[in-house]
Amino acid sequence: MTNNSTRRRFLKTAGVAGVAALAGCGGGDGGDGGDGEMTEGDGEMTEGDGGMTDGEMTEGDMETRLSWHAGGTGGTYFPLSNEFKTVVEDNTDFTLNVQSTGASVENVGSLASGDADFALIQNDIASFAKNGTGIDAFQDNAVENLQGVATLYPETITVVTLADTGITQLSDLEGATINTGDLGSGTQVNANQILESVGISDYNEQNASFSQAADQLRNGDIDAAFVVGGWPVGAIEDLANTNDLVIVPISGDNRAAAKEDASWFADDTIPADTYTGVDEAVETIAVQAMIATNAEQPEGTVESVTGAIFDNVDDLSIKTDFISADSAQDGMSIELHPGAAAYFDA
């Protein structure tokens, strides 16, 4: 548990350590590499292939293997990234290694260092990183090689608690123990922004993935959790199936205050019955999920991956009401990679 006096320690130390160091953070639900993890023998050469030894990869193998950094397995980034993996591998010569991570801020560090070729991040975090502003992790430390590919869907900010906590509005969070999301995630950034905007200053902060936050709520270790992701979020669905859930609204003056302090927030609503037992719509706010890459990626690679995804949206099952080529530049907050531009301008 982290008390209020140190609740922004990560963001301060990250600025000192440098953005590239964020790529080394442990994140998500163990960072197990996802479905695209290479196994022993991948790229193995047979005897007589140019004198190469077992386990070595040809230059061509290395050029077609792409690292894709997602988020925690209990959110939307990870399962959606694995759907992208399927359509890319079915429609191109590339293979994707999808990795579970701490999400947006960590993923920017991975793109900056070249540890990731593509990643999912929030549009607000992308803007902070590219411009070297907004949060301490990027202050005066711009990620100049960060480039956009496409925006995807609204990332709803969900404040979740259980009925027996008695928390029904944001003001009830004063003095509470709150999971604000993984260290290095956009969720943590957004949570602290919102709490500050609405005047909540006395709280104990914990930092863990969405799935771990759900377990903490079940066990009574925390009072509430912030989750940022496209609804329905799997970890919240699972929690709602076994517990009486309350989604705390961000509405009225609270919504106005958050939007005044952070222009990237937009009005959003979680529909009734999205989660078991939550039978009324809940007003909140959202940011935008997007695919990002780095300037070092070849134009042809980015164009092929972008085309595979947006030419085959019908093969996806997650957030398909929002993902389309027509809306893929809505809310794009940074410079577009030339390969993505080539696809969308064609």
mmCIF file of N, CA and C in Angstrom, residues 45-129:
data_model
loop_
_atom_site.group_PDB
_atom_site.id
_atom_site.type_symbol
_atom_site.label_atom_id
_atom_site.label_comp_id
_atom_site.label_asym_id
_atom_site.label_seq_id
_atom_site.Cartn_x
_atom_site.Cartn_y
_atom_site.Cartn_z
ATOM 1 N N MET A 45 16.965 -24.067 -37.858
ATOM 2 C CA MET A 45 17.495 -24.399 -39.167
ATOM 3 C C MET A 45 17.896 -25.863 -39.201
ATOM 4 N N THR A 46 17.715 -26.496 -40.345
ATOM 5 C CA THR A 46 18.124 -27.884 -40.489
ATOM 6 C C THR A 46 19.582 -27.963 -40.869
ATOM 7 N N GLU A 47 20.142 -29.136 -40.666
ATOM 8 C CA GLU A 47 21.556 -29.329 -40.967
ATOM 9 C C GLU A 47 21.817 -29.019 -42.434
ATOM 10 N N GLY A 48 22.843 -28.243 -42.686
ATOM 11 C CA GLY A 48 23.205 -27.930 -44.064
ATOM 12 C C GLY A 48 22.668 -26.611 -44.532
ATOM 13 N N ASP A 49 21.869 -25.896 -43.727
ATOM 14 C CA ASP A 49 21.347 -24.593 -44.119
ATOM 15 C C ASP A 49 22.374 -23.519 -43.849
ATOM 16 N N GLY A 50 23.363 -23.430 -44.706
ATOM 17 C CA GLY A 50 24.341 -22.355 -44.595
ATOM 18 C C GLY A 50 25.197 -22.442 -43.357
ATOM 19 N N GLY A 51 25.272 -23.647 -42.742
ATOM 20 C CA GLY A 51 26.127 -23.812 -41.588
ATOM 21 C C GLY A 51 25.556 -23.233 -40.309
ATOM 22 N N MET A 52 24.242 -22.870 -40.316
ATOM 23 C CA MET A 52 23.647 -22.276 -39.118
ATOM 24 C C MET A 52 23.349 -23.360 -38.104
ATOM 25 N N THR A 53 23.429 -23.023 -36.833
ATOM 26 C CA THR A 53 23.182 -23.984 -35.769
ATOM 27 C C THR A 53 21.721 -23.973 -35.372
ATOM 28 N N ASP A 54 21.300 -25.038 -34.656
ATOM 29 C CA ASP A 54 19.912 -25.126 -34.210
ATOM 30 C C ASP A 54 19.546 -23.928 -33.364
ATOM 31 N N GLY A 55 18.327 -23.409 -33.568
ATOM 32 C CA GLY A 55 17.808 -22.307 -32.784
ATOM 33 C C GLY A 55 18.089 -20.951 -33.379
ATOM 34 N N GLU A 56 18.989 -20.886 -34.377
ATOM 35 C CA GLU A 56 19.257 -19.607 -35.000
ATOM 36 C C GLU A 56 18.170 -19.276 -36.008
ATOM 37 N N MET A 57 17.932 -17.964 -36.216
ATOM 38 C CA MET A 57 16.934 -17.524 -37.171
ATOM 39 C C MET A 57 17.610 -16.846 -38.337
ATOM 40 N N THR A 58 17.021 -17.007 -39.508
ATOM 41 C CA THR A 58 17.516 -16.287 -40.663
ATOM 42 C C THR A 58 17.131 -14.829 -40.537
ATOM 43 N N GLU A 59 17.783 -13.992 -41.335
ATOM 44 C CA GLU A 59 17.447 -12.570 -41.339
ATOM 45 C C GLU A 59 15.988 -12.375 -41.708
ATOM 46 N N GLY A 60 15.493 -13.208 -42.643
ATOM 47 C CA GLY A 60 14.087 -13.099 -43.048
ATOM 48 C C GLY A 60 13.136 -13.408 -41.919
ATOM 49 N N ASP A 61 13.487 -14.438 -41.090
ATOM 50 C CA ASP A 61 12.645 -14.756 -39.935
ATOM 51 C C ASP A 61 12.547 -13.567 -38.998
ATOM 52 N N MET A 62 13.700 -12.946 -38.728
ATOM 53 C CA MET A 62 13.718 -11.828 -37.801
ATOM 54 C C MET A 62 12.922 -10.646 -38.333
ATOM 55 N N GLU A 63 12.950 -10.449 -39.645
ATOM 56 C CA GLU A 63 12.249 -9.319 -40.237
ATOM 57 C C GLU A 63 10.745 -9.490 -40.222
ATOM 58 N N THR A 64 10.262 -10.735 -40.113
ATOM 59 C CA THR A 64 8.818 -10.956 -40.139
ATOM 60 C C THR A 64 8.232 -11.172 -38.749
ATOM 61 N N ARG A 65 9.052 -11.213 -37.723
ATOM 62 C CA ARG A 65 8.560 -11.349 -36.354
ATOM 63 C C ARG A 65 8.430 -9.962 -35.737
ATOM 64 N N LEU A 66 7.240 -9.620 -35.293
ATOM 65 C CA LEU A 66 6.974 -8.299 -34.734
ATOM 66 C C LEU A 66 6.523 -8.436 -33.288
ATOM 67 N N SER A 67 7.029 -7.553 -32.445
ATOM 68 C CA SER A 67 6.640 -7.536 -31.037
ATOM 69 C C SER A 67 5.504 -6.537 -30.844
ATOM 70 N N TRP A 68 4.405 -7.004 -30.266
ATOM 71 C CA TRP A 68 3.211 -6.181 -30.049
ATOM 72 C C TRP A 68 2.925 -6.153 -28.559
ATOM 73 N N HIS A 69 3.021 -4.976 -27.936
ATOM 74 C CA HIS A 69 2.785 -4.854 -26.501
ATOM 75 C C HIS A 69 1.355 -4.396 -26.243
ATOM 76 N N ALA A 70 0.678 -5.094 -25.340
ATOM 77 C CA ALA A 70 -0.754 -4.893 -25.117
ATOM 78 C C ALA A 70 -0.988 -4.261 -23.752
ATOM 79 N N GLY A 71 -1.585 -4.994 -22.831
ATOM 80 C CA GLY A 71 -1.874 -4.519 -21.486
ATOM 81 C C GLY A 71 -2.102 -5.732 -20.615
ATOM 82 N N GLY A 72 -2.719 -5.541 -19.459
ATOM 83 C CA GLY A 72 -3.024 -6.669 -18.587
ATOM 84 C C GLY A 72 -4.080 -7.580 -19.193
ATOM 85 N N THR A 73 -4.043 -8.856 -18.833
ATOM 86 C CA THR A 73 -4.954 -9.831 -19.432
ATOM 87 C C THR A 73 -6.398 -9.625 -19.008
ATOM 88 N N GLY A 74 -6.628 -8.856 -17.929
ATOM 89 C CA GLY A 74 -8.004 -8.623 -17.480
ATOM 90 C C GLY A 74 -8.672 -7.437 -18.133
ATOM 91 N N GLY A 75 -7.968 -6.730 -19.010
ATOM 92 C CA GLY A 75 -8.548 -5.574 -19.690
ATOM 93 C C GLY A 75 -8.955 -5.900 -21.111
ATOM 94 N N THR A 76 -9.012 -4.874 -21.956
ATOM 95 C CA THR A 76 -9.417 -5.036 -23.353
ATOM 96 C C THR A 76 -8.216 -5.138 -24.279
ATOM 97 N N TYR A 77 -7.112 -4.475 -23.935
ATOM 98 C CA TYR A 77 -5.946 -4.448 -24.823
ATOM 99 C C TYR A 77 -5.442 -5.841 -25.178
ATOM 100 N N PHE A 78 -5.361 -6.716 -24.197
ATOM 101 C CA PHE A 78 -4.734 -8.020 -24.425
ATOM 102 C C PHE A 78 -5.570 -8.921 -25.344
ATOM 103 N N PRO A 79 -6.862 -9.145 -25.050
ATOM 104 C CA PRO A 79 -7.634 -9.989 -25.967
ATOM 105 C C PRO A 79 -7.790 -9.373 -27.352
ATOM 106 N N LEU A 80 -7.934 -8.052 -27.439
ATOM 107 C CA LEU A 80 -8.040 -7.414 -28.745
ATOM 108 C C LEU A 80 -6.734 -7.570 -29.520
ATOM 109 N N SER A 81 -5.617 -7.419 -28.848
ATOM 110 C CA SER A 81 -4.325 -7.579 -29.510
ATOM 111 C C SER A 81 -4.163 -8.991 -30.063
ATOM 112 N N ASN A 82 -4.680 -9.972 -29.361
ATOM 113 C CA ASN A 82 -4.600 -11.336 -29.869
ATOM 114 C C ASN A 82 -5.520 -11.558 -31.068
ATOM 115 N N GLU A 83 -6.618 -10.813 -31.145
ATOM 116 C CA GLU A 83 -7.427 -10.860 -32.363
ATOM 117 C C GLU A 83 -6.683 -10.194 -33.520
ATOM 118 N N PHE A 84 -5.985 -9.093 -33.238
ATOM 119 C CA PHE A 84 -5.151 -8.476 -34.273
ATOM 120 C C PHE A 84 -4.071 -9.456 -34.734
ATOM 121 N N LYS A 85 -3.482 -10.167 -33.795
ATOM 122 C CA LYS A 85 -2.468 -11.171 -34.129
ATOM 123 C C LYS A 85 -3.020 -12.167 -35.158
ATOM 124 N N THR A 86 -4.229 -12.623 -34.935
ATOM 125 C CA THR A 86 -4.822 -13.612 -35.833
ATOM 126 C C THR A 86 -5.013 -13.057 -37.239
ATOM 127 N N VAL A 87 -5.584 -11.846 -37.358
ATOM 128 C CA VAL A 87 -5.845 -11.320 -38.704
ATOM 129 C C VAL A 87 -4.552 -10.927 -39.411
ATOM 130 N N VAL A 88 -3.566 -10.452 -38.667
ATOM 131 C CA VAL A 88 -2.284 -10.110 -39.289
ATOM 132 C C VAL A 88 -1.590 -11.373 -39.794
ATOM 133 N N GLU A 89 -1.572 -12.411 -38.983
ATOM 134 C CA GLU A 89 -0.890 -13.637 -39.389
ATOM 135 C C GLU A 89 -1.641 -14.363 -40.498
ATOM 136 N N ASP A 90 -2.960 -14.203 -40.549
ATOM 137 C CA ASP A 90 -3.748 -14.836 -41.609
ATOM 138 C C ASP A 90 -3.632 -14.110 -42.942
ATOM 139 N N ASN A 91 -3.226 -12.834 -42.906
ATOM 140 C CA ASN A 91 -3.284 -12.032 -44.125
ATOM 141 C C ASN A 91 -1.952 -11.405 -44.537
ATOM 142 N N THR A 92 -0.894 -11.701 -43.793
ATOM 143 C CA THR A 92 0.439 -11.196 -44.149
ATOM 144 C C THR A 92 1.466 -12.289 -43.864
ATOM 145 N N ASP A 93 2.718 -11.997 -44.131
ATOM 146 C CA ASP A 93 3.810 -12.913 -43.796
ATOM 147 C C ASP A 93 4.374 -12.649 -42.403
ATOM 148 N N PHE A 94 3.766 -11.726 -41.666
ATOM 149 C CA PHE A 94 4.276 -11.382 -40.345
ATOM 150 C C PHE A 94 3.676 -12.268 -39.262
ATOM 151 N N THR A 95 4.433 -12.478 -38.201
ATOM 152 C CA THR A 95 3.919 -13.094 -36.985
ATOM 153 C C THR A 95 4.051 -12.077 -35.862
ATOM 154 N N LEU A 96 3.083 -12.066 -34.951
ATOM 155 C CA LEU A 96 3.064 -11.115 -33.848
ATOM 156 C C LEU A 96 3.305 -11.830 -32.524
ATOM 157 N N ASN A 97 4.201 -11.312 -31.740
ATOM 158 C CA ASN A 97 4.412 -11.768 -30.375
ATOM 159 C C ASN A 97 3.693 -10.790 -29.455
ATOM 160 N N VAL A 98 2.496 -11.169 -29.002
ATOM 161 C CA VAL A 98 1.682 -10.292 -28.154
ATOM 162 C C VAL A 98 2.104 -10.475 -26.704
ATOM 163 N N GLN A 99 2.452 -9.372 -26.048
ATOM 164 C CA GLN A 99 2.927 -9.435 -24.672
ATOM 165 C C GLN A 99 2.002 -8.665 -23.734
ATOM 166 N N SER A 100 1.728 -9.258 -22.583
ATOM 167 C CA SER A 100 1.003 -8.574 -21.526
ATOM 168 C C SER A 100 1.943 -7.595 -20.836
ATOM 169 N N THR A 101 1.462 -6.357 -20.611
ATOM 170 C CA THR A 101 2.297 -5.308 -20.025
ATOM 171 C C THR A 101 1.472 -4.467 -19.060
ATOM 172 N N GLY A 102 2.133 -3.445 -18.503
ATOM 173 C CA GLY A 102 1.432 -2.469 -17.654
ATOM 174 C C GLY A 102 0.686 -1.426 -18.447
ATOM 175 N N ALA A 103 0.659 -1.560 -19.773
ATOM 176 C CA ALA A 103 -0.121 -0.722 -20.687
ATOM 177 C C ALA A 103 0.554 0.603 -21.022
ATOM 178 N N SER A 104 -0.210 1.671 -21.197
ATOM 179 C CA SER A 104 0.171 2.833 -22.001
ATOM 180 C C SER A 104 1.553 3.422 -21.737
ATOM 181 N N VAL A 105 1.827 3.858 -20.525
ATOM 182 C CA VAL A 105 3.093 4.539 -20.274
ATOM 183 C C VAL A 105 4.256 3.584 -20.467
ATOM 184 N N GLU A 106 4.139 2.387 -19.946
ATOM 185 C CA GLU A 106 5.175 1.381 -20.151
ATOM 186 C C GLU A 106 5.347 1.068 -21.638
ATOM 187 N N ASN A 107 4.247 0.976 -22.363
ATOM 188 C CA ASN A 107 4.315 0.649 -23.786
ATOM 189 C C ASN A 107 5.023 1.732 -24.587
ATOM 190 N N VAL A 108 4.830 2.988 -24.200
ATOM 191 C CA VAL A 108 5.564 4.067 -24.865
ATOM 192 C C VAL A 108 7.060 3.876 -24.685
ATOM 193 N N GLY A 109 7.485 3.511 -23.473
ATOM 194 C CA GLY A 109 8.894 3.254 -23.236
ATOM 195 C C GLY A 109 9.422 2.123 -24.089
ATOM 196 N N SER A 110 8.608 1.091 -24.280
ATOM 197 C CA SER A 110 9.025 -0.045 -25.108
ATOM 198 C C SER A 110 9.148 0.349 -26.573
ATOM 199 N N LEU A 111 8.242 1.189 -27.052
ATOM 200 C CA LEU A 111 8.343 1.684 -28.423
ATOM 201 C C LEU A 111 9.567 2.578 -28.584
ATOM 202 N N ALA A 112 9.820 3.413 -27.597
ATOM 203 C CA ALA A 112 10.954 4.328 -27.661
ATOM 204 C C ALA A 112 12.274 3.578 -27.741
ATOM 205 N N SER A 113 12.379 2.478 -26.994
ATOM 206 C CA SER A 113 13.630 1.724 -26.940
ATOM 207 C C SER A 113 13.752 0.704 -28.062
ATOM 208 N N GLY A 114 12.644 0.449 -28.768
ATOM 209 C CA GLY A 114 12.663 -0.562 -29.815
ATOM 210 C C GLY A 114 12.329 -1.956 -29.327
ATOM 211 N N ASP A 115 11.998 -2.117 -28.032
ATOM 212 C CA ASP A 115 11.597 -3.421 -27.530
ATOM 213 C C ASP A 115 10.235 -3.837 -28.071
ATOM 214 N N ALA A 116 9.421 -2.873 -28.472
ATOM 215 C CA ALA A 116 8.133 -3.147 -29.111
ATOM 216 C C ALA A 116 8.125 -2.520 -30.495
ATOM 217 N N ASP A 117 7.503 -3.220 -31.439
ATOM 218 C CA ASP A 117 7.317 -2.680 -32.783
ATOM 219 C C ASP A 117 5.977 -1.960 -32.903
ATOM 220 N N PHE A 118 4.977 -2.482 -32.227
ATOM 221 C CA PHE A 118 3.641 -1.887 -32.172
ATOM 222 C C PHE A 118 3.152 -1.998 -30.732
ATOM 223 N N ALA A 119 2.218 -1.134 -30.359
ATOM 224 C CA ALA A 119 1.650 -1.208 -29.018
ATOM 225 C C ALA A 119 0.314 -0.490 -29.000
ATOM 226 N N LEU A 120 -0.513 -0.854 -28.036
ATOM 227 C CA LEU A 120 -1.747 -0.127 -27.774
ATOM 228 C C LEU A 120 -1.498 0.855 -26.639
ATOM 229 N N ILE A 121 -1.926 2.101 -26.834
ATOM 230 C CA ILE A 121 -1.776 3.144 -25.831
ATOM 231 C C ILE A 121 -2.998 4.050 -25.875
ATOM 232 N N GLN A 122 -3.102 4.935 -24.905
ATOM 233 C CA GLN A 122 -4.173 5.927 -24.903
ATOM 234 C C GLN A 122 -3.735 7.170 -25.667
ATOM 235 N N ASN A 123 -4.722 7.865 -26.264
ATOM 236 C CA ASN A 123 -4.366 9.048 -27.061
ATOM 237 C C ASN A 123 -3.824 10.189 -26.205
ATOM 238 N N ASP A 124 -4.245 10.283 -24.953
ATOM 239 C CA ASP A 124 -3.703 11.331 -24.093
ATOM 240 C C ASP A 124 -2.246 11.052 -23.733
ATOM 241 N N ILE A 125 -1.945 9.790 -23.443
ATOM 242 C CA ILE A 125 -0.571 9.409 -23.115
ATOM 243 C C ILE A 125 0.327 9.599 -24.336
ATOM 244 N N ALA A 126 -0.198 9.309 -25.516
ATOM 245 C CA ALA A 126 0.575 9.528 -26.743
ATOM 246 C C ALA A 126 0.949 10.992 -26.896
ATOM 247 N N SER A 127 0.004 11.867 -26.653
ATOM 248 C CA SER A 127 0.264 13.305 -26.768
ATOM 249 C C SER A 127 1.287 13.768 -25.742
ATOM 250 N N PHE A 128 1.149 13.309 -24.499
ATOM 251 C CA PHE A 128 2.127 13.656 -23.469
ATOM 252 C C PHE A 128 3.533 13.239 -23.895
ATOM 253 N N ALA A 129 3.641 11.998 -24.352
ATOM 254 C CA ALA A 129 4.953 11.446 -24.695
ATOM 255 C C ALA A 129 5.585 12.191 -25.865
#
